Tab-separated table of C-alpha atoms in Angstrom:
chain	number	residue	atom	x	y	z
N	1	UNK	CA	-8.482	-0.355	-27.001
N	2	UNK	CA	-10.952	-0.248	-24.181
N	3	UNK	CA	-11.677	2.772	-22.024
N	4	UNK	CA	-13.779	3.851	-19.724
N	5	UNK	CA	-14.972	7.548	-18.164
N	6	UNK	CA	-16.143	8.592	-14.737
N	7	UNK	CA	-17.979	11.733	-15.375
N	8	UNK	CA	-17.508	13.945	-12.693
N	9	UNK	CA	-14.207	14.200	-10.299
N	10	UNK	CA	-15.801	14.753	-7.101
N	11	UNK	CA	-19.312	14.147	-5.883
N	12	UNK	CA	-20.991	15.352	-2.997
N	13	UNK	CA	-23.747	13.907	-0.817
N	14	UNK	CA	-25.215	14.305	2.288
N	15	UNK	CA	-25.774	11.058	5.133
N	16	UNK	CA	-28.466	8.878	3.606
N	17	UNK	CA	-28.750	10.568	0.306
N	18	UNK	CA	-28.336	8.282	-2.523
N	19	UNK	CA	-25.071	7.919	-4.236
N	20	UNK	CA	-24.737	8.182	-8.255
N	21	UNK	CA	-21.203	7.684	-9.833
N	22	UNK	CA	-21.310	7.814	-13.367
N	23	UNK	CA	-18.986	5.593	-15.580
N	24	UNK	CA	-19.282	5.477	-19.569
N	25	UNK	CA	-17.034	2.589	-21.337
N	26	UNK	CA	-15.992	2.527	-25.148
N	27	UNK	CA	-14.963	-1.348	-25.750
N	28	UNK	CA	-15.238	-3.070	-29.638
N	29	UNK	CA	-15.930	-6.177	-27.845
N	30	UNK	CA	-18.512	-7.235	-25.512
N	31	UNK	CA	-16.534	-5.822	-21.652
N	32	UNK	CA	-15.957	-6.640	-18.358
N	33	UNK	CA	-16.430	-4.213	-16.179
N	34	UNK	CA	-15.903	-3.368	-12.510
N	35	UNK	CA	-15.953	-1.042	-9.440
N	36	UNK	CA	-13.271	-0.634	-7.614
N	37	UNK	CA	-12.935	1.705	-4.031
N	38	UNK	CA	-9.972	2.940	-2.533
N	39	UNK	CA	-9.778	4.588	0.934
N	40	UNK	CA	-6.719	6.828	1.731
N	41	UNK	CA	-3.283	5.397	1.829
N	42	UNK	CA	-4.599	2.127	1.058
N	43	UNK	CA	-4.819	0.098	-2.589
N	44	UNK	CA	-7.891	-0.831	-4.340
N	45	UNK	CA	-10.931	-3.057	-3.503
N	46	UNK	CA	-13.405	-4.358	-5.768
N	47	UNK	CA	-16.959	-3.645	-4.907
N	48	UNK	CA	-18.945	-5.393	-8.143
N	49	UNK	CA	-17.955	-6.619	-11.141
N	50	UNK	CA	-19.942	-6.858	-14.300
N	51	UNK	CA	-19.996	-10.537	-16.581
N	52	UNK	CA	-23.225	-10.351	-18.804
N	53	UNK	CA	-24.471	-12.912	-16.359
N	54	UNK	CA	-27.171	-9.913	-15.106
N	55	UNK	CA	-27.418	-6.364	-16.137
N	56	UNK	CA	-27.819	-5.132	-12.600
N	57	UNK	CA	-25.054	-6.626	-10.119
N	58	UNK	CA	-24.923	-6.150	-6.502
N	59	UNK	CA	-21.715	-5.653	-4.837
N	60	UNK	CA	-20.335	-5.143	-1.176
N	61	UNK	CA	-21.246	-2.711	1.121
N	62	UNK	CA	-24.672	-1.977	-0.343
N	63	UNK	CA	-23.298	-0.644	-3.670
N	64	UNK	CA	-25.123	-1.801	-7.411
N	65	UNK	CA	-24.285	-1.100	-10.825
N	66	UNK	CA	-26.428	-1.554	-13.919
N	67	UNK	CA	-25.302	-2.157	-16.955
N	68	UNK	CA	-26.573	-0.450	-19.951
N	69	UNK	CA	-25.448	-1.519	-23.434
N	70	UNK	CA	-27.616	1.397	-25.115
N	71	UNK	CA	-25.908	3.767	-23.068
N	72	UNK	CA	-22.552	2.256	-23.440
N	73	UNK	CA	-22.955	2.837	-18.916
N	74	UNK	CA	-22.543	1.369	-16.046
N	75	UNK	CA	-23.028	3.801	-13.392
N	76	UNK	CA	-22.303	2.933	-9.529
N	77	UNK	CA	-25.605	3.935	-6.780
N	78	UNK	CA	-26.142	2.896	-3.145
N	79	UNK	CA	-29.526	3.931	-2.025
N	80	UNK	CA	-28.031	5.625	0.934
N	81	UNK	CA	-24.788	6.733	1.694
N	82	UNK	CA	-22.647	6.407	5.230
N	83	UNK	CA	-19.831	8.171	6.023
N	84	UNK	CA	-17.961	5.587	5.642
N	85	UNK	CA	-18.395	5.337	2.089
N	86	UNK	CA	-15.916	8.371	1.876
N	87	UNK	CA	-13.203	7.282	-0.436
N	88	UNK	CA	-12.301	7.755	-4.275
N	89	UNK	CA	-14.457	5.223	-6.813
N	90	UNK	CA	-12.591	3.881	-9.883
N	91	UNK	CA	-14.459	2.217	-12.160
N	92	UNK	CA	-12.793	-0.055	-14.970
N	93	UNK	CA	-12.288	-2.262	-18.007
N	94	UNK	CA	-11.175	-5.030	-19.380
N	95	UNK	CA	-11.894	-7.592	-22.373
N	96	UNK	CA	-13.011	-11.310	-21.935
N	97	UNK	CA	-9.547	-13.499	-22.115
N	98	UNK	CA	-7.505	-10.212	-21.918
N	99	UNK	CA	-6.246	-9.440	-19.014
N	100	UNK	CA	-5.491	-5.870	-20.002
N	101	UNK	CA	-8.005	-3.775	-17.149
N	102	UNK	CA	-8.154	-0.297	-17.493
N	103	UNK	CA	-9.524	2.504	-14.885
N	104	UNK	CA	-11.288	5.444	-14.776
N	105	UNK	CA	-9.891	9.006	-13.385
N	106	UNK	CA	-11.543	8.598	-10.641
N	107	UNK	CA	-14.571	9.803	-8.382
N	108	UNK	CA	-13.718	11.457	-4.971
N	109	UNK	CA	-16.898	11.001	-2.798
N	110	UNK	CA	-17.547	13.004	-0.006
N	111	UNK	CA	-20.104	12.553	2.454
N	112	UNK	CA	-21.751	15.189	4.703
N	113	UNK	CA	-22.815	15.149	7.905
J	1	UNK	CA	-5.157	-7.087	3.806
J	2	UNK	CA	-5.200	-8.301	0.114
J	3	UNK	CA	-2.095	-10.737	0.149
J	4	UNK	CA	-0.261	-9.040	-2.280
J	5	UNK	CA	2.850	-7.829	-0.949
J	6	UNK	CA	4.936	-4.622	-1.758
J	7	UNK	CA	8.051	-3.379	-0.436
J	8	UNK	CA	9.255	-0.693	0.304
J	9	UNK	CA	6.232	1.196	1.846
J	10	UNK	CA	7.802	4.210	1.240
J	11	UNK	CA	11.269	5.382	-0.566
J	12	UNK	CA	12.717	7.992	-0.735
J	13	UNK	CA	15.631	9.610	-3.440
J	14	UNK	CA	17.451	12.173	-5.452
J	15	UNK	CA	16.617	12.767	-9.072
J	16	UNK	CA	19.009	10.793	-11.819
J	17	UNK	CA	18.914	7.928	-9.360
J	18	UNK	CA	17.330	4.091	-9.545
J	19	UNK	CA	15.070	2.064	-7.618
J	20	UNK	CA	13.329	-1.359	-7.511
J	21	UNK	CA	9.985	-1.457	-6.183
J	22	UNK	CA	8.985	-5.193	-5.319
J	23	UNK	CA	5.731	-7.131	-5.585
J	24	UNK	CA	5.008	-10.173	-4.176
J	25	UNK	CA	1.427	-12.059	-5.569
J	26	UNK	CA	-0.199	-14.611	-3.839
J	27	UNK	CA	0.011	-17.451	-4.090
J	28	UNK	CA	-1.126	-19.119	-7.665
J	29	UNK	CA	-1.539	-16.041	-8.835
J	30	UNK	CA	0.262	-15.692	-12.487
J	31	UNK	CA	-0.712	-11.774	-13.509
J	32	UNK	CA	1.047	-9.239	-11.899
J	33	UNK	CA	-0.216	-5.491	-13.270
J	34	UNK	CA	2.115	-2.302	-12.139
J	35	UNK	CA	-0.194	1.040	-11.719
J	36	UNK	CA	1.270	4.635	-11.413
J	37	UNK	CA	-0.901	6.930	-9.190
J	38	UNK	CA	-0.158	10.145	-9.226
J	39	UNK	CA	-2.626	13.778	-8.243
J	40	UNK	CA	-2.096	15.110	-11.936
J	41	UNK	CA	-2.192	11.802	-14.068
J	42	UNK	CA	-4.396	9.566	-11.768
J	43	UNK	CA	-4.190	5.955	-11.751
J	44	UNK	CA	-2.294	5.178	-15.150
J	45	UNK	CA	-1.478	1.607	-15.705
J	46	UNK	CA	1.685	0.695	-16.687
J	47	UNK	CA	2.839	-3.191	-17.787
J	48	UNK	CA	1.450	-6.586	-17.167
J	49	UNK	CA	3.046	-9.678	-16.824
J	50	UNK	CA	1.895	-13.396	-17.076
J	51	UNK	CA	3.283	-16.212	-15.671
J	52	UNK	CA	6.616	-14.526	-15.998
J	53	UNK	CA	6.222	-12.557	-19.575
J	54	UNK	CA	5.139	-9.187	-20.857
J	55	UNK	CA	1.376	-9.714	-21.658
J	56	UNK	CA	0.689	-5.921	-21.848
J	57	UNK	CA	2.090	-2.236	-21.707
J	58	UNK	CA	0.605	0.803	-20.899
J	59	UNK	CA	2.252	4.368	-20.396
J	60	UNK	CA	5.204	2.941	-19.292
J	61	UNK	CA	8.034	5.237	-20.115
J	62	UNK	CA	11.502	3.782	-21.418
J	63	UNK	CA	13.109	4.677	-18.622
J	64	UNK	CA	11.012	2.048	-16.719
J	65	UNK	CA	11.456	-1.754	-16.748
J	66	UNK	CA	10.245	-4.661	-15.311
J	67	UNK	CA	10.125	-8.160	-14.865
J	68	UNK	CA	8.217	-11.295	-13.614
J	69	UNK	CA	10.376	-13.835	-12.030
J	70	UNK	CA	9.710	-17.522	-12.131
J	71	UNK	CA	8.365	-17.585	-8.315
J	72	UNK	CA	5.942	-15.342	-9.298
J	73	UNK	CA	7.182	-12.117	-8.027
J	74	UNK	CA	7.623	-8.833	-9.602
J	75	UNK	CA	10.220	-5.830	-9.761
J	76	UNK	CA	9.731	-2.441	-11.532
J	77	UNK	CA	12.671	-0.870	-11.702
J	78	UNK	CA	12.735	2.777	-12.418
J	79	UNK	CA	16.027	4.429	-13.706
J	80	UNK	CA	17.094	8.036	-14.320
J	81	UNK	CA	14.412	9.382	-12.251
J	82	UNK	CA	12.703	12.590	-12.360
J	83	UNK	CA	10.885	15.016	-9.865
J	84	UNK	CA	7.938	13.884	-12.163
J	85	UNK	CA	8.460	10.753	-11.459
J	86	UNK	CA	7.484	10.807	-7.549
J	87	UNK	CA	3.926	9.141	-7.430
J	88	UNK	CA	2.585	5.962	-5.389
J	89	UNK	CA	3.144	2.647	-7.686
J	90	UNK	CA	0.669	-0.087	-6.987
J	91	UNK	CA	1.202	-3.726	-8.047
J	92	UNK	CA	-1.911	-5.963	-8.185
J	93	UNK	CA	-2.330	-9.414	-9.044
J	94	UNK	CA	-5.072	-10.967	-10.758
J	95	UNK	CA	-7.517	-14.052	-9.633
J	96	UNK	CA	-8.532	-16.038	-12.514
J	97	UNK	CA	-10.667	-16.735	-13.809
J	98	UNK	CA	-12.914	-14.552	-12.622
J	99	UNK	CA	-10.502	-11.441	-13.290
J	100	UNK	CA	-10.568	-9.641	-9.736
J	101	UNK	CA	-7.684	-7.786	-8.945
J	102	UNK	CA	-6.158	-7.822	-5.569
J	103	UNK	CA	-4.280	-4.494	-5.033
J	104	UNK	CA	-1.183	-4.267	-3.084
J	105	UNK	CA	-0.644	-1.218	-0.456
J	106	UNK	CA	1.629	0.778	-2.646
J	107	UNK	CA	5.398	2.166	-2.427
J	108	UNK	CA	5.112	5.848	-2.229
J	109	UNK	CA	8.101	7.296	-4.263
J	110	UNK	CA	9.579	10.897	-3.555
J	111	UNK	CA	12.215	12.001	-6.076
J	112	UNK	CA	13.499	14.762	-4.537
């Protein structure tokens, strides 16, 4: 079955620092995969998803994610972070005409003043 | 606000108890996914349904159920529950075909 990883529970960054979120997947098949953030007591939003259309897909809020087959990756960055970009990053899986997604642990980014 | 509808917000009970938590997609869509979140297990998914059958399960314990009706909604109901058991269950229903997931607000469960 697919799977993915986020390495690295919480990450900490300071205003306008870039953001890295690291996400490995394991998949048999070619995946989709996706970014998802969720801010407290609220569900999930998607901020990018991966297709194969491009290796490197832009999402909202200034977020991208490039996909790296070699590395079996597809980390999360935003050049520089806001404050508001505070929340918990999820990234996840699924297979092409499976609708079977699975998510990460889980990222808790903080931002500092 | 994603359109996807869950009720109750928030519910409360005593362990050995049951409760239906209730998902409503929007409209046209046929998926309906049921996620556990929880501090020490994080976001664990737990069934899918299509257009009113099981398409997938996850770690969805037997004392769990659920089931898609044919207007589209969804119930989980949860049976002989457990202090373990108190977590926030999100319901999320899937736009095809371009596979986004629209995530519902949650029903925050306390088994007390």
């Amino acid at each position: 079955a697919q799977s993915v990883t986020q390495l690295g529970s919480h990450v900490s960054v300071s205003e306008g620092a870039l953001v890295l979120l690291r996400c490995n997947y394991s998949s048999s098949v070619p995946p989709y995969l996706f970014w998802y953030v969720q801010y407290p007591n609220q569900g999930l939003q998607l901020l990018l998803k991966y297709t194969s259309a491009a290796t490197l897909v832009k999402g909202i809020n200034g977020f991208e994610a490039e996909f790296k087959k070699s590395e079996t990756s597809f980390h999360l960055t935003k050049p520089s972070a806001h404050m508001s970009d505070a929340a918990e990053y999820f990234c996840a899986v699924s297979l092409y005409n499976n609708n079977d997604m699975r998510f990460g642990a889980g990222t808790r980014l903080t931002v500092k003043p | 606000d994603s359109g996807v509808t869950q009720t109750p917000k928030h519910l409360i009970t005593a362990t050995g108890q049951r409760v239906t938590l209730r998902c409503s997609p929007r409209s046209g869509d046929l998926s309906v996914y049921w996620y556990q979140q929880s501090l020490d297990q994080g976001l664990q998914f737990l069934i899918q349904y299509y257009n009113g059958e099981e398409r997938a399960k996850g770690n969805i314990l037997e004392r769990f159920s659920a089931q898609q009706f044919p207007d589209l909604h969804s119930e989980l109901n949860l049976s002989s529950l457990e202090l373990g058991d108190s977590a926030l269950y999100f319901c999320a229903a899937m736009e095809t075909p371009n596979e986004k997931l629209f995530f519902g607000s949650g029903t925050q469960l306390s088994v007390l």
